[in-house]
Short mmCIF file of C-alpha atoms in Angstrom, two decimals:
data_model
loop_
_atom_site.label_atom_id
_atom_site.label_comp_id
_atom_site.label_asym_id
_atom_site.label_seq_id
_atom_site.Cartn_x
_atom_site.Cartn_y
_atom_site.Cartn_z
CA MET A 1 11.56 20.12 -25.67
CA PRO A 2 12.91 17.99 -22.83
CA GLU A 3 10.81 15.55 -20.86
CA VAL A 4 10.27 16.04 -17.12
CA GLY A 5 12.04 12.72 -16.52
CA ALA A 6 15.11 13.94 -18.40
CA ILE A 7 15.34 17.15 -16.33
CA ALA A 8 14.59 15.54 -12.96
CA THR A 9 16.76 13.05 -11.09
CA LYS A 10 13.84 10.77 -10.35
CA VAL A 11 10.09 10.65 -10.75
CA ARG A 12 8.25 8.11 -8.60
CA SER A 13 4.63 7.32 -7.88
CA LYS A 14 2.98 5.23 -5.19
CA ASN A 15 -0.31 4.60 -3.47
CA ALA A 16 -1.13 6.93 -0.62
CA GLY A 17 -3.69 4.47 0.69
CA PRO A 18 -6.14 2.67 -1.62
CA PHE A 19 -7.89 5.81 -2.82
CA TRP A 20 -5.07 8.25 -3.49
CA LEU A 21 -2.05 8.32 -5.75
CA THR A 22 1.00 10.42 -5.00
CA ILE A 23 3.77 11.38 -7.42
CA ASP A 24 7.10 12.84 -6.33
CA ILE A 25 9.39 14.64 -8.76
CA PHE A 26 12.92 14.82 -7.32
CA CYS A 27 14.40 17.63 -9.40
CA GLY A 28 17.95 17.28 -8.07
CA GLY A 29 18.79 20.99 -8.04
CA ALA A 30 17.37 24.50 -7.83
CA ASP A 31 17.53 25.15 -11.59
CA ALA A 32 15.74 21.94 -12.51
CA PHE A 33 13.24 22.63 -9.71
CA ALA A 34 12.48 26.09 -11.11
CA GLN A 35 12.24 24.79 -14.67
CA ILE A 36 9.79 22.03 -13.79
CA ARG A 37 7.82 24.17 -11.31
CA ASP A 38 7.29 26.89 -13.91
CA GLY A 39 6.85 24.57 -16.89
CA LEU A 40 4.40 22.07 -15.48
CA SER A 41 0.97 23.44 -14.70
CA THR A 42 -1.35 21.79 -12.23
CA GLU A 43 -4.07 21.71 -14.91
CA ARG A 44 -1.82 19.82 -17.27
CA VAL A 45 -0.99 17.21 -14.67
CA ALA A 46 -4.67 16.82 -13.79
CA SER A 47 -5.59 16.31 -17.43
CA LEU A 48 -2.80 13.77 -17.86
CA PHE A 49 -4.41 11.61 -15.16
CA GLY A 50 -7.98 12.33 -16.20
CA ALA A 51 -8.49 14.09 -12.87
CA ASP A 52 -10.36 17.23 -11.88
CA ALA A 53 -7.73 19.94 -11.21
CA ARG A 54 -9.67 20.93 -8.08
CA THR A 55 -9.06 17.52 -6.50
CA LEU A 56 -5.34 17.53 -7.25
CA ARG A 57 -3.02 18.71 -4.49
CA ARG A 58 0.32 20.21 -5.38
CA PHE A 59 3.34 20.78 -3.13
CA ASP A 60 6.36 22.71 -4.40
CA ILE A 61 9.08 22.00 -1.83
CA PRO A 62 12.21 24.08 -2.51
CA ALA A 63 14.05 22.68 0.55
CA LEU A 64 14.15 19.31 -1.20
CA ASN A 65 13.86 20.53 -4.80
CA VAL A 66 10.79 18.32 -4.97
CA ILE A 67 7.43 18.84 -6.61
CA LYS A 68 4.73 16.54 -5.35
CA PHE A 69 1.24 15.85 -6.67
CA SER A 70 -1.48 13.89 -4.88
CA LEU A 71 -4.74 13.02 -6.53
CA PRO A 72 -7.60 10.54 -6.30
CA ARG A 73 -6.36 7.32 -7.86
CA PRO A 74 -7.24 7.03 -11.58
CA ARG A 75 -8.70 3.62 -10.55
CA VAL A 76 -9.34 2.63 -6.94
CA GLN A 77 -6.59 0.27 -5.83
CA GLY A 78 -7.52 -3.33 -6.52
CA SER A 79 -10.75 -2.52 -8.37
CA ILE A 80 -11.24 -4.86 -11.33
CA ASP A 81 -9.98 -2.24 -13.78
CA ASP A 82 -6.96 -1.17 -11.71
CA PRO A 83 -3.89 -1.84 -13.85
CA ASP A 84 -1.27 -1.17 -11.19
CA MET A 85 -1.82 -2.39 -7.62
CA HIS A 86 1.04 -0.36 -6.11
CA GLY A 87 0.49 2.73 -8.25
CA ALA A 88 4.15 2.63 -9.18
CA SER A 89 4.01 2.88 -12.97
CA TRP A 90 1.95 6.08 -13.17
CA ALA A 91 5.15 8.08 -12.63
CA ALA A 92 6.18 7.26 -16.20
CA LEU A 93 3.17 9.12 -17.59
CA LEU A 94 4.35 12.29 -15.87
CA ALA A 95 8.05 11.68 -16.55
CA GLU A 96 7.28 11.62 -20.29
CA VAL A 97 5.63 15.04 -20.38
CA GLU A 98 7.61 17.58 -22.41
CA ILE A 99 8.05 21.07 -21.00
CA ASN A 100 9.89 24.22 -22.09
CA MET B 1 15.57 9.22 26.10
CA THR B 2 13.82 6.29 24.48
CA ARG B 3 15.61 4.20 21.90
CA VAL B 4 13.62 2.23 19.33
CA LEU B 5 15.31 -0.40 17.17
CA ILE B 6 13.59 -0.97 13.84
CA PRO B 7 14.97 -4.05 12.05
CA SER B 8 13.21 -3.57 8.72
CA GLY B 9 10.37 -1.83 6.90
CA ALA B 10 8.33 -5.02 7.20
CA LEU B 11 8.67 -8.51 8.61
CA GLY B 12 9.13 -10.70 5.54
CA LEU B 13 11.46 -8.28 3.76
CA ASN B 14 14.48 -9.62 5.68
CA TYR B 15 17.01 -7.58 7.64
CA ASP B 16 20.77 -7.25 7.86
CA PRO B 17 21.90 -9.44 10.82
CA VAL B 18 25.18 -7.53 11.23
CA ALA B 19 23.32 -4.22 11.46
CA LEU B 20 20.79 -5.77 13.85
CA GLU B 21 23.69 -6.82 16.10
CA ARG B 22 24.92 -3.22 16.12
CA GLY B 23 21.41 -2.13 17.12
CA LEU B 24 21.39 -4.57 20.03
CA GLU B 25 24.76 -3.29 21.24
CA MET B 26 23.16 0.16 21.46
CA GLN B 27 20.76 -1.20 24.12
CA PRO B 28 17.39 -0.29 22.65
CA ASP B 29 14.31 0.08 24.85
CA ILE B 30 12.06 -1.75 22.40
CA ILE B 31 12.26 -3.53 19.06
CA ALA B 32 9.43 -2.55 16.70
CA ILE B 33 8.62 -3.90 13.27
CA ASP B 34 5.72 -3.44 10.90
CA GLY B 35 3.98 -6.51 9.54
CA GLY B 36 1.83 -5.13 6.79
CA SER B 37 0.06 -2.52 4.76
CA THR B 38 -2.76 -2.10 2.27
CA ASP B 39 -0.17 -1.52 -0.43
CA SER B 40 -0.50 -4.94 -2.03
CA GLY B 41 -4.23 -4.66 -2.50
CA PRO B 42 -7.55 -5.66 -0.95
CA ALA B 43 -7.27 -9.46 -1.22
CA TYR B 44 -5.06 -9.86 1.86
CA LEU B 45 -7.58 -8.06 4.05
CA GLY B 46 -10.50 -9.63 2.19
CA GLN B 47 -9.14 -13.12 2.84
CA GLY B 48 -7.55 -12.24 6.19
CA VAL B 49 -4.18 -13.69 5.16
CA SER B 50 -0.55 -12.64 4.96
CA LYS B 51 1.26 -11.65 1.80
CA TYR B 52 4.55 -13.13 2.95
CA SER B 53 5.59 -16.77 3.09
CA ARG B 54 5.18 -18.49 6.43
CA ALA B 55 8.66 -20.00 6.23
CA SER B 56 10.31 -16.59 5.66
CA THR B 57 8.23 -14.98 8.38
CA LEU B 58 9.17 -17.74 10.85
CA VAL B 59 12.91 -17.44 10.15
CA GLU B 60 12.90 -13.64 10.48
CA TRP B 61 10.60 -13.58 13.50
CA GLN B 62 12.62 -16.25 15.29
CA GLY B 63 15.74 -14.13 14.76
CA LEU B 64 13.97 -11.13 16.29
CA MET B 65 12.67 -13.17 19.22
CA GLU B 66 16.20 -14.30 19.90
CA ALA B 67 17.43 -10.70 19.71
CA ARG B 68 14.61 -9.61 22.02
CA ALA B 69 15.53 -12.18 24.65
CA ARG B 70 19.15 -11.07 24.60
CA ALA B 71 18.22 -7.38 24.81
CA GLY B 72 15.62 -8.04 27.50
CA VAL B 73 13.16 -5.59 25.94
CA PRO B 74 9.71 -5.94 24.36
CA LEU B 75 9.33 -6.91 20.71
CA VAL B 76 6.27 -5.50 18.97
CA ILE B 77 4.84 -6.20 15.54
CA GLY B 78 2.11 -3.98 14.10
CA THR B 79 -0.36 -4.98 11.39
CA ALA B 80 0.52 -8.63 11.89
CA GLY B 81 0.10 -10.83 8.84
CA THR B 82 -0.14 -8.00 6.26
CA CYS B 83 -3.76 -7.06 7.00
CA GLY B 84 -4.03 -7.22 10.80
CA ALA B 85 -7.35 -9.10 10.80
CA ASP B 86 -7.87 -11.58 13.65
CA SER B 87 -7.10 -14.56 11.39
CA ALA B 88 -3.74 -13.01 10.45
CA VAL B 89 -3.02 -12.26 14.12
CA ASP B 90 -3.71 -15.94 14.90
CA TRP B 91 -1.33 -16.93 12.09
CA MET B 92 1.35 -14.73 13.64
CA LEU B 93 0.61 -16.13 17.10
CA ASP B 94 1.05 -19.65 15.74
CA ILE B 95 4.40 -18.67 14.23
CA THR B 96 5.40 -17.11 17.56
CA ARG B 97 4.57 -20.35 19.39
CA GLU B 98 6.67 -22.32 16.93
CA ALA B 99 9.59 -19.90 17.19
CA ALA B 100 9.41 -19.95 21.02
CA ALA B 101 9.45 -23.74 20.98
CA ASN B 102 12.41 -23.78 18.57
CA LEU B 103 14.30 -21.35 20.80
CA GLY B 104 13.25 -23.02 24.06
CA GLN B 105 11.91 -19.65 25.23
CA LYS B 106 9.19 -18.95 27.76
CA VAL B 107 7.45 -15.77 26.61
CA LYS B 108 4.58 -13.62 27.73
CA ILE B 109 2.58 -12.51 24.70
CA ALA B 110 0.09 -9.65 24.46
CA VAL B 111 -2.33 -9.87 21.57
CA LEU B 112 -4.12 -6.73 20.40
CA ARG B 113 -7.11 -7.57 18.23
CA CYS B 114 -8.53 -5.05 15.77
CA SER B 115 -11.18 -6.93 13.78
CA GLN B 116 -14.66 -5.45 13.94
CA ILE B 117 -18.05 -7.14 13.89
CA GLN B 118 -19.85 -6.31 10.65
CA ALA B 119 -23.26 -5.71 12.25
CA ASP B 120 -21.71 -3.41 14.89
CA MET B 121 -20.14 -1.33 12.15
CA ALA B 122 -23.43 -1.14 10.23
CA ASP B 123 -25.04 0.12 13.46
CA ALA B 124 -22.23 2.63 14.04
CA TYR B 125 -22.74 3.89 10.48
CA ALA B 126 -26.48 4.20 11.03
CA ASP B 127 -25.75 6.13 14.25
CA GLY B 128 -23.50 8.58 12.42
CA ARG B 129 -20.35 7.42 14.23
CA ILE B 130 -18.64 6.46 10.97
CA THR B 131 -17.75 9.34 8.67
CA PRO B 132 -16.01 9.44 5.27
CA LEU B 133 -12.51 10.67 4.45
CA GLY B 134 -11.43 12.10 1.10
CA ASN B 135 -12.46 10.14 -2.01
CA ALA B 136 -14.29 7.55 0.10
CA PRO B 137 -16.50 5.08 -1.77
CA ASP B 138 -20.26 5.29 -1.27
CA VAL B 139 -21.37 2.99 1.52
CA ASN B 140 -24.59 1.68 3.02
CA ALA B 141 -25.44 -0.91 5.66
CA GLU B 142 -24.80 -3.69 3.13
CA SER B 143 -21.23 -2.47 2.55
CA PHE B 144 -20.49 -3.32 6.18
CA LEU B 145 -22.61 -6.45 6.48
CA SER B 146 -21.14 -8.10 3.39
CA ALA B 147 -17.52 -7.18 4.11
CA THR B 148 -15.40 -10.27 4.76
CA ASN B 149 -13.12 -8.34 7.11
CA ILE B 150 -13.23 -4.93 8.75
CA VAL B 151 -10.35 -3.73 10.92
CA ALA B 152 -9.83 -0.57 12.94
CA LEU B 153 -6.35 0.95 12.92
CA ALA B 154 -4.98 1.10 16.44
CA GLY B 155 -2.92 4.11 17.45
CA ALA B 156 -0.37 4.70 20.17
CA GLU B 157 -2.95 4.42 23.01
CA GLN B 158 -3.86 0.81 22.21
CA VAL B 159 -0.24 -0.23 21.59
CA ALA B 160 0.69 1.43 24.90
CA ALA B 161 -1.98 -0.63 26.66
CA ALA B 162 -0.35 -3.75 25.20
CA ILE B 163 3.12 -2.63 26.30
CA GLU B 164 1.80 -1.89 29.81
CA THR B 165 0.91 -5.56 30.26
CA GLY B 166 4.64 -6.18 30.56
CA ALA B 167 4.56 -8.67 27.69
CA ASP B 168 7.78 -9.83 26.03
CA VAL B 169 6.16 -10.03 22.63
CA ILE B 170 3.27 -7.91 21.39
CA ILE B 171 1.33 -9.08 18.37
CA ALA B 172 -0.87 -6.25 17.24
CA GLY B 173 -3.52 -6.50 14.57
CA ARG B 174 -4.01 -3.49 12.31
CA THR B 175 -2.15 -0.46 13.63
CA THR B 176 -1.10 2.73 11.92
CA ASP B 177 2.45 2.31 10.59
CA THR B 178 3.72 4.78 13.16
CA ALA B 179 1.87 3.67 16.31
CA ILE B 180 4.19 0.79 17.27
CA ILE B 181 7.20 3.12 17.15
CA ALA B 182 5.57 6.18 18.76
CA ALA B 183 3.90 4.33 21.64
CA LEU B 184 6.83 3.83 24.06
CA PRO B 185 8.37 7.32 23.57
CA LEU B 186 4.92 8.82 24.22
CA MET B 187 4.43 6.64 27.33
CA ARG B 188 7.75 7.90 28.68
CA GLY B 189 6.89 11.53 28.07
CA CYS B 190 9.11 12.25 25.07
CA HIS B 191 8.16 15.19 22.84
CA ALA B 192 4.87 14.19 21.19
CA GLY B 193 5.61 15.82 17.82
CA ALA B 194 9.02 14.15 17.75
CA ALA B 195 7.52 10.80 18.74
CA TRP B 196 5.09 10.78 15.81
CA HIS B 197 7.49 12.35 13.35
CA GLY B 198 10.34 9.99 14.23
CA ALA B 199 7.91 7.10 13.99
CA LYS B 200 6.85 8.15 10.50
CA ILE B 201 10.49 8.50 9.43
CA GLY B 202 11.34 5.11 10.92
CA GLU B 203 8.30 3.14 9.75
CA CYS B 204 9.99 1.83 6.59
CA GLY B 205 13.32 1.14 8.28
CA ALA B 206 16.29 2.41 6.32
CA LEU B 207 14.12 3.72 3.49
CA CYS B 208 14.81 7.14 5.04
CA ALA B 209 18.56 6.70 4.37
CA THR B 210 20.94 5.78 1.61
CA ASN B 211 21.26 2.00 1.06
CA PRO B 212 17.53 1.72 1.80
CA GLN B 213 17.44 -2.08 1.37
CA SER B 214 19.61 -2.54 4.46
CA GLY B 215 16.64 -2.19 6.77
CA VAL B 216 17.98 -1.67 10.26
CA ILE B 217 17.82 1.75 11.94
CA VAL B 218 17.67 3.15 15.44
CA VAL B 219 15.57 6.20 16.35
CA ASP B 220 16.29 8.02 19.62
CA PHE B 221 13.48 10.13 21.08
CA ASP B 222 13.90 12.78 23.75
CA ASP B 223 12.36 15.94 25.19
CA ASP B 224 12.46 18.07 22.05
CA GLY B 225 13.38 15.96 19.04
CA PHE B 226 14.60 12.70 17.61
CA THR B 227 17.74 11.31 15.99
CA VAL B 228 17.85 8.76 13.19
CA THR B 229 20.82 6.38 12.93
CA PRO B 230 20.94 3.82 10.11
CA LEU B 231 23.11 0.85 11.08
CA ALA B 232 24.09 -1.03 7.94
CA ASP B 233 27.41 -0.54 6.19
CA GLY B 234 27.03 2.16 3.58
CA ALA B 235 23.76 3.50 5.01
CA HIS B 236 23.76 7.23 5.72
CA ALA B 237 20.86 9.38 6.82
CA LYS B 238 21.00 12.91 5.45
CA PRO B 239 18.58 15.77 6.09
CA GLU B 240 17.23 15.31 2.54
CA THR B 241 16.75 11.54 2.82
CA VAL B 242 14.97 11.94 6.17
CA PHE B 243 12.72 14.78 5.02
CA ALA B 244 12.07 12.96 1.74
CA HIS B 245 10.56 10.05 3.63
CA MET B 246 7.68 12.33 4.69
CA LEU B 247 6.69 12.24 1.02
CA TYR B 248 6.61 8.48 0.81
CA GLU B 249 3.14 6.97 0.33
CA ASN B 250 1.78 10.13 1.91
CA SER B 251 -0.66 12.45 0.17
CA ASP B 252 0.43 15.43 2.31
CA PRO B 253 4.17 15.66 3.12
CA PHE B 254 3.64 18.01 6.09
CA ILE B 255 0.56 16.65 7.84
CA LEU B 256 -0.08 13.12 9.07
CA TYR B 257 -3.40 12.16 10.66
CA GLU B 258 -3.29 9.66 13.48
CA PRO B 259 -5.79 8.49 16.11
CA GLY B 260 -6.15 11.35 18.57
CA GLY B 261 -4.68 14.13 16.48
CA HIS B 262 -2.29 15.03 13.73
CA LEU B 263 1.40 15.59 13.18
CA ASP B 264 2.50 18.87 11.61
CA VAL B 265 6.10 18.99 10.36
CA THR B 266 5.85 22.33 8.53
CA GLU B 267 8.35 23.92 10.93
CA ALA B 268 10.59 20.88 11.42
CA ASP B 269 14.32 21.41 11.30
CA TYR B 270 16.62 18.68 9.97
CA THR B 271 20.31 18.76 10.93
CA ALA B 272 23.14 16.38 10.02
CA LEU B 273 24.93 15.39 13.26
CA ASP B 274 27.68 13.63 11.35
CA GLU B 275 28.08 11.52 8.19
CA ARG B 276 25.46 9.06 9.30
CA ARG B 277 22.97 10.58 11.75
CA VAL B 278 20.25 13.21 11.44
CA ARG B 279 18.63 15.17 14.25
CA VAL B 280 15.09 16.56 13.83
CA THR B 281 13.36 19.14 16.01
CA GLY B 282 10.40 21.47 15.63
CA SER B 283 7.74 18.85 14.83
CA ARG B 284 4.33 19.55 16.29
CA TRP B 285 1.56 17.26 17.55
CA VAL B 286 -1.94 18.73 17.43
CA PRO B 287 -4.48 16.78 19.52
CA SER B 288 -8.00 16.47 18.12
CA ASP B 289 -11.29 17.05 19.93
CA LEU B 290 -12.81 13.73 18.86
CA TYR B 291 -10.95 10.44 19.16
CA THR B 292 -11.32 8.61 15.85
CA VAL B 293 -9.71 5.54 14.33
CA LYS B 294 -9.55 4.72 10.66
CA LEU B 295 -11.43 1.70 9.37
CA GLU B 296 -10.41 -0.61 6.58
CA GLY B 297 -12.84 -3.03 5.06
CA ALA B 298 -12.78 -5.38 2.13
CA GLY B 299 -15.33 -7.65 0.55
CA VAL B 300 -15.86 -9.82 -2.48
CA ALA B 301 -16.29 -7.85 -5.70
CA GLY B 302 -16.94 -10.94 -7.83
CA TYR B 303 -15.15 -13.98 -9.15
CA GLN B 304 -12.59 -13.94 -11.87
CA SER B 305 -11.15 -16.06 -14.65
CA VAL B 306 -8.34 -14.83 -16.84
CA ILE B 307 -7.02 -16.01 -20.18
CA LEU B 308 -3.91 -14.95 -22.04
CA ALA B 309 -3.06 -14.90 -25.75
CA VAL B 310 -0.07 -13.33 -27.45
CA LEU B 311 -0.22 -11.51 -30.79
CA ARG B 312 3.00 -11.59 -32.82
CA ASP B 313 1.73 -10.92 -36.37
CA SER B 314 2.57 -7.24 -36.92
CA ARG B 315 -0.78 -6.48 -38.56
CA TYR B 316 -2.59 -7.86 -35.52
CA VAL B 317 -0.24 -6.03 -33.17
CA ALA B 318 -1.05 -2.78 -34.99
CA GLY B 319 -4.79 -3.54 -35.00
CA ALA B 320 -4.95 -4.95 -31.48
CA GLN B 321 -7.17 -2.22 -30.04
CA GLU B 322 -9.96 -2.59 -32.61
CA TRP B 323 -9.52 -6.38 -32.58
CA ALA B 324 -9.95 -6.46 -28.79
CA ALA B 325 -12.91 -4.05 -28.82
CA ASP B 326 -14.66 -6.19 -31.47
CA ILE B 327 -14.09 -9.36 -29.44
CA VAL B 328 -15.51 -7.78 -26.28
CA THR B 329 -18.63 -6.60 -28.14
CA ARG B 330 -19.24 -9.98 -29.77
CA CYS B 331 -18.46 -12.01 -26.67
CA ARG B 332 -20.69 -9.84 -24.49
CA ALA B 333 -23.61 -10.36 -26.88
CA LYS B 334 -23.01 -14.11 -26.85
CA VAL B 335 -22.88 -14.22 -23.04
CA GLU B 336 -26.14 -12.29 -22.76
CA SER B 337 -27.96 -14.52 -25.22
CA ARG B 338 -26.58 -17.92 -24.19
CA LEU B 339 -26.35 -17.45 -20.43
CA GLY B 340 -29.26 -15.03 -20.10
CA LEU B 341 -27.13 -12.63 -18.06
CA SER B 342 -27.92 -8.95 -17.72
CA PRO B 343 -25.25 -6.61 -19.15
CA GLU B 344 -24.35 -5.16 -15.75
CA SER B 345 -23.90 -8.55 -14.05
CA PHE B 346 -20.60 -9.44 -15.69
CA HIS B 347 -17.47 -7.71 -16.93
CA ILE B 348 -15.11 -8.58 -19.78
CA GLU B 349 -11.93 -6.65 -20.43
CA ILE B 350 -9.08 -7.41 -22.82
CA ARG B 351 -5.99 -5.68 -21.47
CA LEU B 352 -3.33 -5.20 -24.14
CA ILE B 353 0.02 -5.95 -22.53
CA GLY B 354 2.70 -4.05 -24.41
CA GLN B 355 0.33 -1.31 -25.56
CA THR B 356 -2.10 0.17 -23.03
CA ALA B 357 -2.06 -2.24 -20.09
CA SER B 358 -0.58 0.32 -17.68
CA PHE B 359 -2.60 3.44 -18.41
CA GLY B 360 -5.55 2.36 -20.57
CA ALA B 361 -7.16 5.34 -22.28
CA LEU B 362 -4.74 7.71 -20.51
CA GLU B 363 -1.76 6.29 -22.45
CA THR B 364 0.02 9.04 -24.39
CA ARG B 365 2.44 6.94 -26.46
CA HIS B 366 1.43 4.53 -29.16
CA ASP B 367 4.66 3.20 -30.67
CA MET B 368 4.08 -0.29 -31.99
CA PRO B 369 5.73 -3.11 -30.05
CA LEU B 370 6.95 -6.34 -31.62
CA GLU B 371 4.30 -8.39 -29.88
CA THR B 372 1.28 -7.77 -27.67
CA GLY B 373 -0.23 -9.81 -24.87
CA ALA B 374 -4.01 -9.92 -24.88
CA MET B 375 -5.12 -10.68 -21.33
CA GLY B 376 -8.81 -11.44 -21.08
CA ILE B 377 -10.18 -10.64 -17.62
CA VAL B 378 -13.66 -11.92 -16.84
CA THR B 379 -15.49 -10.97 -13.64
CA ALA B 380 -18.90 -12.41 -12.74
CA GLU B 381 -21.08 -13.17 -9.74
CA THR B 382 -19.96 -16.78 -9.30
CA PRO B 383 -16.73 -18.62 -10.15
CA GLU B 384 -18.73 -20.95 -12.43
CA LEU B 385 -20.12 -18.06 -14.45
CA ALA B 386 -16.69 -16.42 -14.73
CA GLN B 387 -15.29 -19.70 -16.04
CA GLU B 388 -18.21 -20.17 -18.48
CA ILE B 389 -17.66 -16.68 -19.87
CA ALA B 390 -13.90 -17.23 -20.13
CA LYS B 391 -14.64 -20.39 -22.14
CA MET B 392 -16.79 -18.28 -24.47
CA LEU B 393 -13.96 -15.76 -24.76
CA ASN B 394 -11.40 -18.47 -25.53
CA PRO B 395 -12.32 -19.13 -29.21
CA TYR B 396 -12.16 -15.41 -29.99
CA LEU B 397 -8.73 -14.99 -28.43
CA LEU B 398 -7.57 -18.07 -30.34
CA HIS B 399 -9.00 -17.35 -33.79
CA HIS B 400 -10.79 -13.97 -34.18
CA PRO B 401 -9.83 -12.28 -37.50
CA LEU B 402 -9.39 -8.54 -37.93
CA THR B 403 -11.59 -8.62 -41.06
CA GLN B 404 -14.21 -11.09 -42.22
CA GLU B 405 -12.50 -11.78 -45.53
CA GLU B 406 -9.24 -13.20 -44.27
CA GLU B 407 -8.26 -16.74 -43.45
CA GLN B 408 -8.80 -17.73 -39.81
CA PRO B 409 -5.75 -16.73 -37.77
CA THR B 410 -4.45 -18.59 -34.72
CA PHE B 411 -2.74 -16.81 -31.84
CA ALA B 412 -0.27 -18.06 -29.25
CA PHE B 413 -1.72 -19.50 -26.04
CA PRO B 414 0.91 -20.14 -23.35
CA PHE B 415 -1.32 -22.32 -21.13
CA SER B 416 -3.66 -25.28 -21.18
CA PRO B 417 -6.24 -25.04 -19.86
CA ALA B 418 -6.25 -21.50 -21.17
CA GLU B 419 -8.82 -20.25 -18.65
CA MET B 420 -7.30 -19.66 -15.22
CA GLN B 421 -9.65 -19.35 -12.26
CA ARG B 422 -8.58 -16.61 -9.87
CA GLY B 423 -11.40 -17.24 -7.44
CA ALA B 424 -12.85 -14.35 -5.46
CA VAL B 425 -11.61 -10.87 -6.21
CA TYR B 426 -11.86 -8.31 -3.43
CA GLU B 427 -12.42 -4.58 -3.21
CA PHE B 428 -11.66 -1.98 -0.55
CA ARG B 429 -14.97 -0.77 0.83
CA LEU B 430 -14.07 1.99 3.28
CA ASN B 431 -12.10 5.18 3.60
CA HIS B 432 -13.80 6.19 6.81
CA VAL B 433 -13.16 6.92 10.46
CA LEU B 434 -14.98 5.58 13.52
CA GLN B 435 -15.56 7.77 16.57
CA LEU B 436 -14.70 6.20 19.92
CA ARG B 437 -15.46 7.33 23.47
CA ASP B 438 -12.51 5.37 24.81
CA PRO B 439 -9.55 4.33 22.64
CA MET B 440 -9.94 0.67 23.70
CA ASP B 441 -13.63 0.52 22.72
CA ALA B 442 -12.94 -1.03 19.30
CA PHE B 443 -10.02 -3.22 20.43
CA ARG B 444 -9.42 -6.31 22.53
CA LEU B 445 -6.31 -7.11 24.48
CA GLU B 446 -5.40 -10.56 25.80
CA VAL B 447 -2.25 -11.85 27.48
CA LEU B 448 -0.98 -15.41 27.33
CA GLU B 449 2.15 -17.34 28.12
CA VAL B 450 3.97 -19.71 25.83
CA ALA B 451 6.57 -22.08 27.20
#
């Protein structure tokens, strides 16, 4: 089964302020968009980040072939156990998920 | 029509001088650049200092002051000195004085200050004028009183007040990223939705185009939309690159909250005008009933010492997690007994670089690397205690065996002394908004001349 990162053109993550993380999946085309949209459930993404699915926001944006997730940061930015000040490495966790 | 020249996503990131020259030839009405963000963490706000080097900031700012004088238009920086606290604004003012002297310029400067008095904010919280946003930390009066810096984010109204002074240079403390770009188009009656939307698209410079590192763009605002023109060689704005910037560092790609209302781009229409330029219409500005500004606050979370060891022995690399967990347990017990500290008053973590340092327990892959960095992070209530604890951690990181039976191992230390004092560590305290009767209530504006 392919990984999300292998299907998509680019997966990036970043802070959306100190308390939120946002992850953008640039699918690169309508087929890849449909494959990732249908193969990647919101619940699975929430569990990947240890988040409550109810707090996770999902945007499927066909005009850009982008799927976006925003969720409370796994660790508040800059807290003593925050491993990633800019929130930029979390994208890899999602890029490595295998889907059908 | 109002033309805003944006030299770069942030002062300190440099800009393309050739592209800037093209921008000046287009006769902009204002030059606007962002000076900061919370993106690099709470320490800059906590300490009230800039992330960028003073020398780099001076060189880039002097170049923009020269450009401003030639264009004969105002130059505005928002969130001066990374955090926008008064001390960072003073730092930027000092740099401006030096640049003016170097250039032999006489300039009128407007300074917009955004720092808040801790006790006033505690009172505002007690009065119910400060309310939480999503995922806000718990706060009480002490959260405000012990904060080292609290700033309010100015919007277009406060930046407009600064522009109205007729100043050549405007040094604004903390502003929203968009406010410095949206202010003049709004003052001149351009379409409000377009003003805020174009400002959001332009806030990171050419990040909304191809060749994003090139920095310089121009955004034209008019009665029903805006047009983005990147100016560097090889930089092209396309409908996708412009729309995609709404996603950037934004939890909701269609809605953006600002002082006084919110931007809604659900119905926005993006059209390529040619190879390089994109026109956007259909953005909507929705005014709010209450006028609120966002607050940012940071305070000391403790004091830190760190220590680094590197494991290269493959058995230790494979057993690093249990090895680290055992060290933390033993070291914690030693700290409690020898220093008489309560368990909740200090924190010891060993972060395994090369294994789980990025995601901790959420890591899904566990392939064994060739070597593993073991970074001990100690946080305590004073720098002396953090250093004492790090010194107790040191012998474990140097010699702790995986099993009792084996000969004492020794691991690689790259530094002497091994314990590195990081000083105060800061935390963000607020994700809240403050209600204001008048937009200027939380801000101070002063005008001065430098010759």
